[in-house]
Short mmCIF file of C-alpha atoms and ligand atoms in Angstrom, two decimals:
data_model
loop_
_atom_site.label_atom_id
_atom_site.label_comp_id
_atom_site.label_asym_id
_atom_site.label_seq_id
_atom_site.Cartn_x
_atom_site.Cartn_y
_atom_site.Cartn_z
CA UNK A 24 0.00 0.00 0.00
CA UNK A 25 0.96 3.31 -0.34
CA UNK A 26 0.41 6.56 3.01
CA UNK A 27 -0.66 9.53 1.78
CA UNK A 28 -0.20 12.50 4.77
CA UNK A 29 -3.26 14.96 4.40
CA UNK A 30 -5.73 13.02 2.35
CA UNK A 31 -8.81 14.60 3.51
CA UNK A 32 -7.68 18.05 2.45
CA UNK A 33 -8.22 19.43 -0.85
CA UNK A 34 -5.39 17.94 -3.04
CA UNK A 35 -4.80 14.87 -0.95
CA UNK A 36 -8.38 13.51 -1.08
CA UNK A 37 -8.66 14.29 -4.65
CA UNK A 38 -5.16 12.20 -5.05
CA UNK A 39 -6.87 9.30 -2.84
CA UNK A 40 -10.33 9.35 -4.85
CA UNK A 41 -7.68 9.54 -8.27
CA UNK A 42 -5.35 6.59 -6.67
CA UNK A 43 -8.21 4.53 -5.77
CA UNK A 44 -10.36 4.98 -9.21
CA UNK A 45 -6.86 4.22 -11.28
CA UNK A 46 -5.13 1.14 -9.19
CA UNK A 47 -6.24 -1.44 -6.89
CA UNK A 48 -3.34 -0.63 -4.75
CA UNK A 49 -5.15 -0.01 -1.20
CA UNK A 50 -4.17 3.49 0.61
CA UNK A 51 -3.60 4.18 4.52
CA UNK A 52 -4.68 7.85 5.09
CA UNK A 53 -3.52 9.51 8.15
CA UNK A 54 -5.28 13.27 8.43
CA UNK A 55 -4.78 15.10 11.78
CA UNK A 56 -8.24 16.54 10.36
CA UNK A 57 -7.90 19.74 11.07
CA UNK A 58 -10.24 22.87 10.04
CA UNK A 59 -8.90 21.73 6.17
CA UNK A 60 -9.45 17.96 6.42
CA UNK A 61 -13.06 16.72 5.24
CA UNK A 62 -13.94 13.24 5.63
CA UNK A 63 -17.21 14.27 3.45
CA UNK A 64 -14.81 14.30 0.64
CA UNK A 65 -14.00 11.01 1.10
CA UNK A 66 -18.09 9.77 1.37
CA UNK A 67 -17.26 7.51 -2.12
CA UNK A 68 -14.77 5.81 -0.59
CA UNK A 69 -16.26 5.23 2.94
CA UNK A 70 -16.76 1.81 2.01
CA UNK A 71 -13.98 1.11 -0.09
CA UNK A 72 -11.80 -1.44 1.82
CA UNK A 73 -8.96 -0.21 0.08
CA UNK A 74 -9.01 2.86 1.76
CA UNK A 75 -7.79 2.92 5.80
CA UNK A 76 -8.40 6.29 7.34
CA UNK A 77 -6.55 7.47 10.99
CA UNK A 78 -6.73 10.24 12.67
CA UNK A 79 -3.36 11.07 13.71
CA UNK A 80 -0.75 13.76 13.85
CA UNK A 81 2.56 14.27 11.46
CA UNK A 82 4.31 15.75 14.62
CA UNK A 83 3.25 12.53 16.82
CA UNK A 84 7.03 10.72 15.46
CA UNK A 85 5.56 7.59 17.69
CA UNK A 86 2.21 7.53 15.64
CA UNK A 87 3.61 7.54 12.37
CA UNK A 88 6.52 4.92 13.43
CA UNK A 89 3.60 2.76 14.59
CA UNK A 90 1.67 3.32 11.69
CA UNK A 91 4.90 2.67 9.01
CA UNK A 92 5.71 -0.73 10.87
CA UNK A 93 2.12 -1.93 11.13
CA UNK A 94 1.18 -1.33 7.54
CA UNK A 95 4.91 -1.40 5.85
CA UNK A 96 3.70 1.18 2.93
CA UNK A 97 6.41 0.97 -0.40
CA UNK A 98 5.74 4.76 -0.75
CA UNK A 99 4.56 7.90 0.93
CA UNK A 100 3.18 10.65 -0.63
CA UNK A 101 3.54 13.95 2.16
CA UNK A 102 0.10 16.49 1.16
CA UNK A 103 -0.29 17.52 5.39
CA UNK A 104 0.40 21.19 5.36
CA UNK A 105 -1.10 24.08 6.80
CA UNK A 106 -2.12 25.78 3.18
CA UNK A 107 -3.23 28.89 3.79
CA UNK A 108 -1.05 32.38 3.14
CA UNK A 109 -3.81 34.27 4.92
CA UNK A 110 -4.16 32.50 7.70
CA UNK A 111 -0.01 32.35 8.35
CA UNK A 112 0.25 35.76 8.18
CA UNK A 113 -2.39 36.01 11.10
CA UNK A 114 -1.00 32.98 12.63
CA UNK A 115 1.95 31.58 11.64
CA UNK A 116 2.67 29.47 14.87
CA UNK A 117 0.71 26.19 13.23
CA UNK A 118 2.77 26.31 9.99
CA UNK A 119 5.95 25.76 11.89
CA UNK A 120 4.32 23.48 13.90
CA UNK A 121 2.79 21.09 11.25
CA UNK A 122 4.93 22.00 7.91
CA UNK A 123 8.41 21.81 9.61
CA UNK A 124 8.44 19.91 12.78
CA UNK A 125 5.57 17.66 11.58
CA UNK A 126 7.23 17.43 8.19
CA UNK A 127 10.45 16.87 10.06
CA UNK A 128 9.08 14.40 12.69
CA UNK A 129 7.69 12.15 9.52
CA UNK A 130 11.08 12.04 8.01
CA UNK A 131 12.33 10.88 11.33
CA UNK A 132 10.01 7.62 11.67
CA UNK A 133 10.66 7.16 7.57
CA UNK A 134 14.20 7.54 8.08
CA UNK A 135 14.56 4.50 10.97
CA UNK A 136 11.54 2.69 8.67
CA UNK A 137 14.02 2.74 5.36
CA UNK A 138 16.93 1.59 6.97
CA UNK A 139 14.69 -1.77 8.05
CA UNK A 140 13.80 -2.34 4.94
CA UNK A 141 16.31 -4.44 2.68
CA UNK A 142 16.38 -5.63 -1.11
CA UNK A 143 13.82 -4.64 -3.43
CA UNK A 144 11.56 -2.88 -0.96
CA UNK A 145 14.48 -0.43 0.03
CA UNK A 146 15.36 -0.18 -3.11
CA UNK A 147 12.13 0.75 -4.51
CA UNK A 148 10.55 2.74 -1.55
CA UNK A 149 9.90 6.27 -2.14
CA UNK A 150 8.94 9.38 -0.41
CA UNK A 151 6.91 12.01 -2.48
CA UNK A 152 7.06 15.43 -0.66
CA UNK A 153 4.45 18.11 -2.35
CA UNK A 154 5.70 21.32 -1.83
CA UNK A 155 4.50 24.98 -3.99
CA UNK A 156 5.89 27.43 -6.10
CA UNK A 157 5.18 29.76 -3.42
CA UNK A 158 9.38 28.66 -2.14
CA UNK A 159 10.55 30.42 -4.84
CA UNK A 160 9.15 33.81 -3.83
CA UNK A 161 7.57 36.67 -6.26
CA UNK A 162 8.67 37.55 -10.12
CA UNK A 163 8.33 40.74 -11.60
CA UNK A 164 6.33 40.78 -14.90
CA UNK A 165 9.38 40.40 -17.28
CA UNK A 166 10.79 38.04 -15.67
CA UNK A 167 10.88 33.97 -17.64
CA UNK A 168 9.28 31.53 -15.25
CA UNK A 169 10.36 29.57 -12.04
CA UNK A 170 12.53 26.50 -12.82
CA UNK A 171 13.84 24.09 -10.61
CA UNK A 172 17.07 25.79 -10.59
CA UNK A 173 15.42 29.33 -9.31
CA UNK A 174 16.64 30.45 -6.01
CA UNK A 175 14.50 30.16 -3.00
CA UNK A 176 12.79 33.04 -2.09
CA UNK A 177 9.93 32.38 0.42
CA UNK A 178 7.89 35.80 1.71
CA UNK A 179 5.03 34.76 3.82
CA UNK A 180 5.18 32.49 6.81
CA UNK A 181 3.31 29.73 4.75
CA UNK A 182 6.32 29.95 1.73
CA UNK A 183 8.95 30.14 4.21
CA UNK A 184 7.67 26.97 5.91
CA UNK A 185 7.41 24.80 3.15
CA UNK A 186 10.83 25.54 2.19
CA UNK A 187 11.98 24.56 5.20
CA UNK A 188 10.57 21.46 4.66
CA UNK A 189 11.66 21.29 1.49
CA UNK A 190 15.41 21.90 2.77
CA UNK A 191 14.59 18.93 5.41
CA UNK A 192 14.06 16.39 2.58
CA UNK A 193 16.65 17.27 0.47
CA UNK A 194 18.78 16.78 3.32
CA UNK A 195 17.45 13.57 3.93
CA UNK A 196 18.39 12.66 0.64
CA UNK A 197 21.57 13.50 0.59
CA UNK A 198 22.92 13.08 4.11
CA UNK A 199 20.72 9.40 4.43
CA UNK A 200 19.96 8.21 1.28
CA UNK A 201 15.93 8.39 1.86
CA UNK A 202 14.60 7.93 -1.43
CA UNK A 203 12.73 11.60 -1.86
CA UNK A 204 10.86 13.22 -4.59
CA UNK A 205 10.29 16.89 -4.34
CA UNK A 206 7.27 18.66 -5.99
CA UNK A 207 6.63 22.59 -6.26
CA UNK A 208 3.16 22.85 -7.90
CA UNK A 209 1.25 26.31 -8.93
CA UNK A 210 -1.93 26.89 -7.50
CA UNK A 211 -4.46 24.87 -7.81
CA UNK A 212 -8.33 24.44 -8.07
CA UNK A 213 -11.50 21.80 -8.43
CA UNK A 214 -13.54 20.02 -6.55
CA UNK A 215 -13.15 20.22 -2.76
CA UNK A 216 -11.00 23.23 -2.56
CA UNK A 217 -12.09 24.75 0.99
CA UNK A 218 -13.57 28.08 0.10
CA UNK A 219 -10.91 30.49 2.01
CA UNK A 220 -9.18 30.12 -1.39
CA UNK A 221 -9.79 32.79 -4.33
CA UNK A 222 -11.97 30.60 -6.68
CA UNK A 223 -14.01 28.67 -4.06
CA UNK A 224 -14.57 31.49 -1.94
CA UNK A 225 -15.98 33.83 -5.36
CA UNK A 226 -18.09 30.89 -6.37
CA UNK A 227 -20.09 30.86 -3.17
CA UNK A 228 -19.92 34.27 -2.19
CA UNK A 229 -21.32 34.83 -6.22
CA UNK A 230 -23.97 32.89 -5.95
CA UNK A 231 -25.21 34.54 -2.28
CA UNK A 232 -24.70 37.74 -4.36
CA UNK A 233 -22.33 38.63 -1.51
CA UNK A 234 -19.23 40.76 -2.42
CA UNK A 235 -16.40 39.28 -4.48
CA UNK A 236 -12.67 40.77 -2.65
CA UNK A 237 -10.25 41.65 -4.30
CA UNK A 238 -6.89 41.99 -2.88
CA UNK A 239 -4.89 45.38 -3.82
CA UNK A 240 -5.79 46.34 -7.53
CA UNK A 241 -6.47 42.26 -8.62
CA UNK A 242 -3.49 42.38 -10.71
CA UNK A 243 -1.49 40.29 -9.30
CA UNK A 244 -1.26 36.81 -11.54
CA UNK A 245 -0.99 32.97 -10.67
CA UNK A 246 -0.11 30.24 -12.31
CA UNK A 247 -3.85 27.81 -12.40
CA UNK A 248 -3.60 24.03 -12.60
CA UNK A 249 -6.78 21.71 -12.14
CA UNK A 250 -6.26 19.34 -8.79
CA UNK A 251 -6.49 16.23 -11.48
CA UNK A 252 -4.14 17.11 -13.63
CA UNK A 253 -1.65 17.98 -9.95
CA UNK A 254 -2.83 14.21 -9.04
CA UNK A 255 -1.97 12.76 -12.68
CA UNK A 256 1.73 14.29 -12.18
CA UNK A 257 1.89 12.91 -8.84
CA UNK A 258 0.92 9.76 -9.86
CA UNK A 259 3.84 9.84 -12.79
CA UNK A 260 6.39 11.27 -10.16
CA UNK A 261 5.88 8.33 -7.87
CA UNK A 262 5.97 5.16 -10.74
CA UNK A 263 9.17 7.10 -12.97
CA UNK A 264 10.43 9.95 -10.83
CA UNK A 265 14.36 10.25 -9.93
CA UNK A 266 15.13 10.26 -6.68
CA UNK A 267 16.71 12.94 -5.10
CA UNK A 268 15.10 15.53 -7.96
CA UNK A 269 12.30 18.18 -7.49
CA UNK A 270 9.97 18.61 -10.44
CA UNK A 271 8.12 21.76 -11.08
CA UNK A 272 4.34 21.30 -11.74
CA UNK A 273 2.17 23.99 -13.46
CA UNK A 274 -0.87 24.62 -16.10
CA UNK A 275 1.21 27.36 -18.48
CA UNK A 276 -1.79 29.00 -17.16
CA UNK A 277 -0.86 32.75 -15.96
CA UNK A 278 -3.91 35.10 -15.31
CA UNK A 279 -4.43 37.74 -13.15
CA UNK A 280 -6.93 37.25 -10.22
CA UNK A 281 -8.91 39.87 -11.85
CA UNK A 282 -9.35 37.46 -14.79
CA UNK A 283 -10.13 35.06 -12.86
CA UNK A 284 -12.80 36.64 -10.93
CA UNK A 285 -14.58 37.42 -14.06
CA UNK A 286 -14.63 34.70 -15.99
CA UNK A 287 -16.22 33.01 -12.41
CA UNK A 288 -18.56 35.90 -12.59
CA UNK A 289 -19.47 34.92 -16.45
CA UNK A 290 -19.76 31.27 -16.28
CA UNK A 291 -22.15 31.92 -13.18
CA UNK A 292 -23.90 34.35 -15.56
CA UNK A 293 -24.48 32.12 -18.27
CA UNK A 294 -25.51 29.11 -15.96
CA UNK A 295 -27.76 30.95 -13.74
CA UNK A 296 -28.59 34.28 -15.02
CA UNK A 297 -29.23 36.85 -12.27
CA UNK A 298 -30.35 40.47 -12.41
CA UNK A 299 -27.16 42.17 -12.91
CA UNK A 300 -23.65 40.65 -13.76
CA UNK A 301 -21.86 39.48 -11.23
CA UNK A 302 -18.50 41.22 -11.91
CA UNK A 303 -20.27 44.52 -10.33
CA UNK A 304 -20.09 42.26 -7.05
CA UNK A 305 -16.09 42.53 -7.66
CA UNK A 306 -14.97 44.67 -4.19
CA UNK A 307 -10.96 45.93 -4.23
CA UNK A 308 -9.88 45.35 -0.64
CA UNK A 309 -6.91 46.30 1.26
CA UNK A 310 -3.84 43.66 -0.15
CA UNK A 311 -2.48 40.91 1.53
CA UNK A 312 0.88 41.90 3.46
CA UNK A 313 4.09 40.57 1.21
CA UNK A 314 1.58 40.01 -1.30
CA UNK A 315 3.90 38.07 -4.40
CA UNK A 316 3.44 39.96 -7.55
CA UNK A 317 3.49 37.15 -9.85
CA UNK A 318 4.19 33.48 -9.88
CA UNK A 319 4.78 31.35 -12.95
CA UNK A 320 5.81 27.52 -13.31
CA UNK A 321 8.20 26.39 -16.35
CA UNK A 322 7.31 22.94 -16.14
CA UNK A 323 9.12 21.62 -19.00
CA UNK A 324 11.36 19.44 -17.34
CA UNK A 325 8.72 17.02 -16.29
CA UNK A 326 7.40 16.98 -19.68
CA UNK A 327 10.75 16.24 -20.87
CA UNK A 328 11.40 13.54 -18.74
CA UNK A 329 8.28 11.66 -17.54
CA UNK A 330 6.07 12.72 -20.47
CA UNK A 331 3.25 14.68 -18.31
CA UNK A 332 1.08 17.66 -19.66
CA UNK A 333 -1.95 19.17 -17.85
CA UNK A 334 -5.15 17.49 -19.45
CA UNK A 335 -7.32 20.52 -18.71
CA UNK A 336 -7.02 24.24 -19.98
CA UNK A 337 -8.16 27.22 -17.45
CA UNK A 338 -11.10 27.62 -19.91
CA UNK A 339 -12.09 23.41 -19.48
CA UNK A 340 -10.92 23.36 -15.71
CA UNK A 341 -12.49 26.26 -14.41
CA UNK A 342 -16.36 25.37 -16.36
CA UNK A 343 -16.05 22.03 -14.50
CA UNK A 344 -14.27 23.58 -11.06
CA UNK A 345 -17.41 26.10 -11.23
CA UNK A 346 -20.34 22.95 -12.15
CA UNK A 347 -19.01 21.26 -9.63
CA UNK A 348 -19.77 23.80 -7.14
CA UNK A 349 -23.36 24.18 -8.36
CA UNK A 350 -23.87 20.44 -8.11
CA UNK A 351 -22.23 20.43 -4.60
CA UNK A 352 -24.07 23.47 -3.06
CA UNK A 353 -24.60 21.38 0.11
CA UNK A 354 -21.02 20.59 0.65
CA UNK A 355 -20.03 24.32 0.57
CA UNK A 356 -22.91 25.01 3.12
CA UNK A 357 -21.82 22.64 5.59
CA UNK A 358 -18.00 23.86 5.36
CA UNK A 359 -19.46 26.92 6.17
CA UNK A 360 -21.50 26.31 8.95
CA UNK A 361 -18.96 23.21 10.07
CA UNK A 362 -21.42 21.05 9.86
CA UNK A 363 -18.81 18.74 7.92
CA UNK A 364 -16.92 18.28 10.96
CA UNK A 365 -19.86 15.61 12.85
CA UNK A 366 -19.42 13.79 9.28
CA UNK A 367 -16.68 12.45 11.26
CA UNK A 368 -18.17 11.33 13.93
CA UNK A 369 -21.66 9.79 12.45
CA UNK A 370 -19.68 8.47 9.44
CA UNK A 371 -16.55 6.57 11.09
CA UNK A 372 -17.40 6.90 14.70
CA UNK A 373 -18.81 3.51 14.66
CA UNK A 374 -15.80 2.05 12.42
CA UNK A 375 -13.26 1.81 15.58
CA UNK A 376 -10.73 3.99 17.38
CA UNK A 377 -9.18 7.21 15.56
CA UNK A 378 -12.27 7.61 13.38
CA UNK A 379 -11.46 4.90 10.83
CA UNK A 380 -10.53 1.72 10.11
CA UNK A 381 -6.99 0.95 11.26
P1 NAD B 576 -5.47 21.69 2.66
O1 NAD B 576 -5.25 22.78 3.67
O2 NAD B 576 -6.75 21.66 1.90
O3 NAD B 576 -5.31 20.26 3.36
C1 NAD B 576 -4.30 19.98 4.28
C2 NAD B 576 -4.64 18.65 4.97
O4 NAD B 576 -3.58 18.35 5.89
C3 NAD B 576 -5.94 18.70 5.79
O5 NAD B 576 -6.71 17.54 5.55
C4 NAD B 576 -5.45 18.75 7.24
O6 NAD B 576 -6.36 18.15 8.15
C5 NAD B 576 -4.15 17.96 7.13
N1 NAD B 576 -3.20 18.33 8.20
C6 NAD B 576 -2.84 19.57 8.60
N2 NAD B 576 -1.97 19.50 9.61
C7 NAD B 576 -1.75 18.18 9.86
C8 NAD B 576 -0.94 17.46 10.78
N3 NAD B 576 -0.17 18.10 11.68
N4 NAD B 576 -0.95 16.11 10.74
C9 NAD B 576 -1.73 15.44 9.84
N5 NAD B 576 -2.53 16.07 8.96
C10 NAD B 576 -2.54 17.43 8.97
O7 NAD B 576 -4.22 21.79 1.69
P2 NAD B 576 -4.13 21.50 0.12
O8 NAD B 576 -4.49 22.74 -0.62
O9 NAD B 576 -4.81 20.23 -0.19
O10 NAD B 576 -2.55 21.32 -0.03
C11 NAD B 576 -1.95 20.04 0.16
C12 NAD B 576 -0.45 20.17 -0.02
O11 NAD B 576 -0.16 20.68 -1.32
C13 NAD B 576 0.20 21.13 0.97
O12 NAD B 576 1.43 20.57 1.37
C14 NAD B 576 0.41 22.40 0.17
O13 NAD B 576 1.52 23.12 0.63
C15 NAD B 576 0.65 21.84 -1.22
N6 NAD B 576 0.28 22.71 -2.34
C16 NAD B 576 -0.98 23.27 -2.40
C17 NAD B 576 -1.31 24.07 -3.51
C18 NAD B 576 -2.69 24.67 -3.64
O14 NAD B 576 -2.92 25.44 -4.56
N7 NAD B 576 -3.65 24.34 -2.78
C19 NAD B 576 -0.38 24.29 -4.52
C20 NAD B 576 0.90 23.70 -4.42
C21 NAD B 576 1.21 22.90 -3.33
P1 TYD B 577 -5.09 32.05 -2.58
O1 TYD B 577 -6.20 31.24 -3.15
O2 TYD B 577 -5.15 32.41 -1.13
O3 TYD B 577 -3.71 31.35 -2.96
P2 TYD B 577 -2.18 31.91 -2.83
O4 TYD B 577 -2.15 33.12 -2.01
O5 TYD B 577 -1.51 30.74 -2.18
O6 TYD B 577 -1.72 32.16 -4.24
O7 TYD B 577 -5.03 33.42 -3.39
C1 TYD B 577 -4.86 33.45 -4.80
C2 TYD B 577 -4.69 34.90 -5.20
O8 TYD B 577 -5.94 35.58 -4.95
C3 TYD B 577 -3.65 35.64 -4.40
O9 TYD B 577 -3.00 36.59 -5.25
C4 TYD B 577 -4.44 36.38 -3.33
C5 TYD B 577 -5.75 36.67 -4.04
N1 TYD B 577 -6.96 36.70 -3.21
C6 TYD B 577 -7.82 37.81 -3.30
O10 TYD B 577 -7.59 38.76 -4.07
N2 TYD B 577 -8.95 37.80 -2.54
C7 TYD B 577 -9.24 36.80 -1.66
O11 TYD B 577 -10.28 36.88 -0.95
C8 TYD B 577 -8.34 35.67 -1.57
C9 TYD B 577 -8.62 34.54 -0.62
C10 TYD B 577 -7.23 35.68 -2.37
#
């Protein structure tokens, strides 16, 4: 089997529902299920013996040695983060705590796992750490995209903790030998996304006809890749990926958050047509602190060398990202009102200690 670290968050469960559709390789899911994590995301797989939810902690180095020598997965594939740029410039305590120590206290249990292991399975073991553009810092308008050879840069608590992390592994590589793969992926969207994030958060505040904010002048421009195509490069990483490299990940979508407000604001238009356009909901706000000018992914090297290329363009990505909402009006309303988090409880409660099956 393989452990996936945060799989009831947006891009792990995605990766789990992805894993489980495309392999019959059973996954062990271990979600501290925080704020972010969403068993509800995980309702088509409830049943699925293949998948094996617990509750625990990354920073609990006893839990997650228990968990690696009990279930003896050949690969790991690190999504638990604290994800939110907002929220670490309010708080940034948590995103030492869980992306560095936790990321650190994993490596720990993995390294003493790995050096049990012998033959093949050491050979072939692998641990997949997904990490975000955001290390690289901010680029000014003229300048070419981020490669895996740009300099780190981190400028909010969030960036500067995942490159810490991201330090941590490659120092596991190279000072133990652990088997790592490195990912730095653009932003993403699609199903699931909690809605504290840009598109989430303007699809539901769009259709309560509640203002749309915009941070600074909306100029400011990400790099958009849909969560399946992020999951479809994971997947490729894992089965062909060199260990010891860090592949870049990104749609060769650039668009400024403007842009991307509106053309939310016109699909919603088209699909439910309301009195007014919803681009006059579009509020500027007072920007972020730090706020990166511009991020932008040169992801040719993975194209190059394991053959991936994003299946979805912004225009495809975002009319499904945006039906999807619409057909999942529920699940946004009981993120909001946290009714989500007694899924936990009435859905695995019954199903044994730690709220799942293990
Ligand atoms: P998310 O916030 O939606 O989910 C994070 C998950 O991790 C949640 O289920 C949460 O309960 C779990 N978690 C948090 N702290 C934990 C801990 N101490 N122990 C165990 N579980 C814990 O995040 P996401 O958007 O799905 O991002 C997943 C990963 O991908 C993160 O590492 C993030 O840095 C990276 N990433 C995200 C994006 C993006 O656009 N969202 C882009 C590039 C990289
Ligand atoms: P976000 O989804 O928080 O991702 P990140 O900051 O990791 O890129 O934000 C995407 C962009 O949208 C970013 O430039 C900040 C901006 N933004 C707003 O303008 N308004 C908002 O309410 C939010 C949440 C983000």
């Amino acid at each position: 089997m393989i452990l996936v670290t945060g799989g009831a968050g947006f891009i792990g469960s995605n990766f789990v529902l992805d894993w489980l559709a495309c392999s019959d390789e059973p996954v062990l899911n271990v979600d501290k299920l925080t704020y972010a994590g969403n068993l509800a995301n995980l309702a088509a797989v409830a049943q699925d013996p293949r998948h094996v939810f617990v509750q625990a902690d990354i920073c609990d180095q006893a839990a997650m040695q228990r968990l690696l020598a009990q279930h003896a997965p050949r690969a790991i594939v690190h999504f638990a983060a604290e994800s939110h740029v907002d929220r670490s410039i309010h708080g940034p305590a948590a995103f030492i705590d869980t992306n560095v120590n936790g990321t650190f206290s994993l490596l720990e249990a993995v390294r003493t796992y790995h050096a049990g292991l012998s033959g093949t399975a050491r050979d072939t073991f692998r641990f997949l750490h997904v990490s975000t553009d955001e290390v690289y810092g901010s680029l000014a308008a003229h300048e070419p995209p981020f490669t895996e050879r740009s300099p780190y840069a981190p400028n909010s608590p969030y960036s500067a903790s995942k490159a810490a992390s991201d330090h941590l592994v490659r120092a596991y590589h190279h000072t133990y030998g652990l088997p790592t793969l490195t990912t730095s992926c653009s932003n993403n969207y699609g199903p699931f996304q909690f809605p504290e994030k840009l598109i989430p958060l303007v699809i539901a505040n769009a259709l309560d006809g509640k203002p749309l904010p915009l941070y600074g002048d909306g100029s400011n421009v990400r790099d958009w890749l849909y969560v399946g195509d992020h999951c479809a490069a994971l997947r490729r990483i894992l089965e062909a990926g060199r260990p010891g490299e860090t592949y870049n990940i990104g749609g060769w979508n650039e668009k400024t958050n403007l842009d991307v407000v509106h053309t939310v604001c016109d699909i919603l238009d088209a699909a439910l047509p309301a009195p007014s356009s919803r681009r006059e909901l579009v509020t500027f706000v007072a920007d972020r602190p730090g706020h990166d000018r511009r991020y932008a992914i040169d992801a040719r090297k993975i194209e190059r060398e394991l053959g991936w290329k994003p299946a979805e363009s912004f225009d495809t990505g975002i009319r499904r990202t945006v039906q999807w909402y619409l057909d999942h009006q529920d699940w946004v309303a009981d993120v909001r009102s946290g009714a989500y988090q007694h899924w936990v409880r009435q859905n695995y409660g019954a199903r044994g200690a730690a709220g799942g099956a293990a």
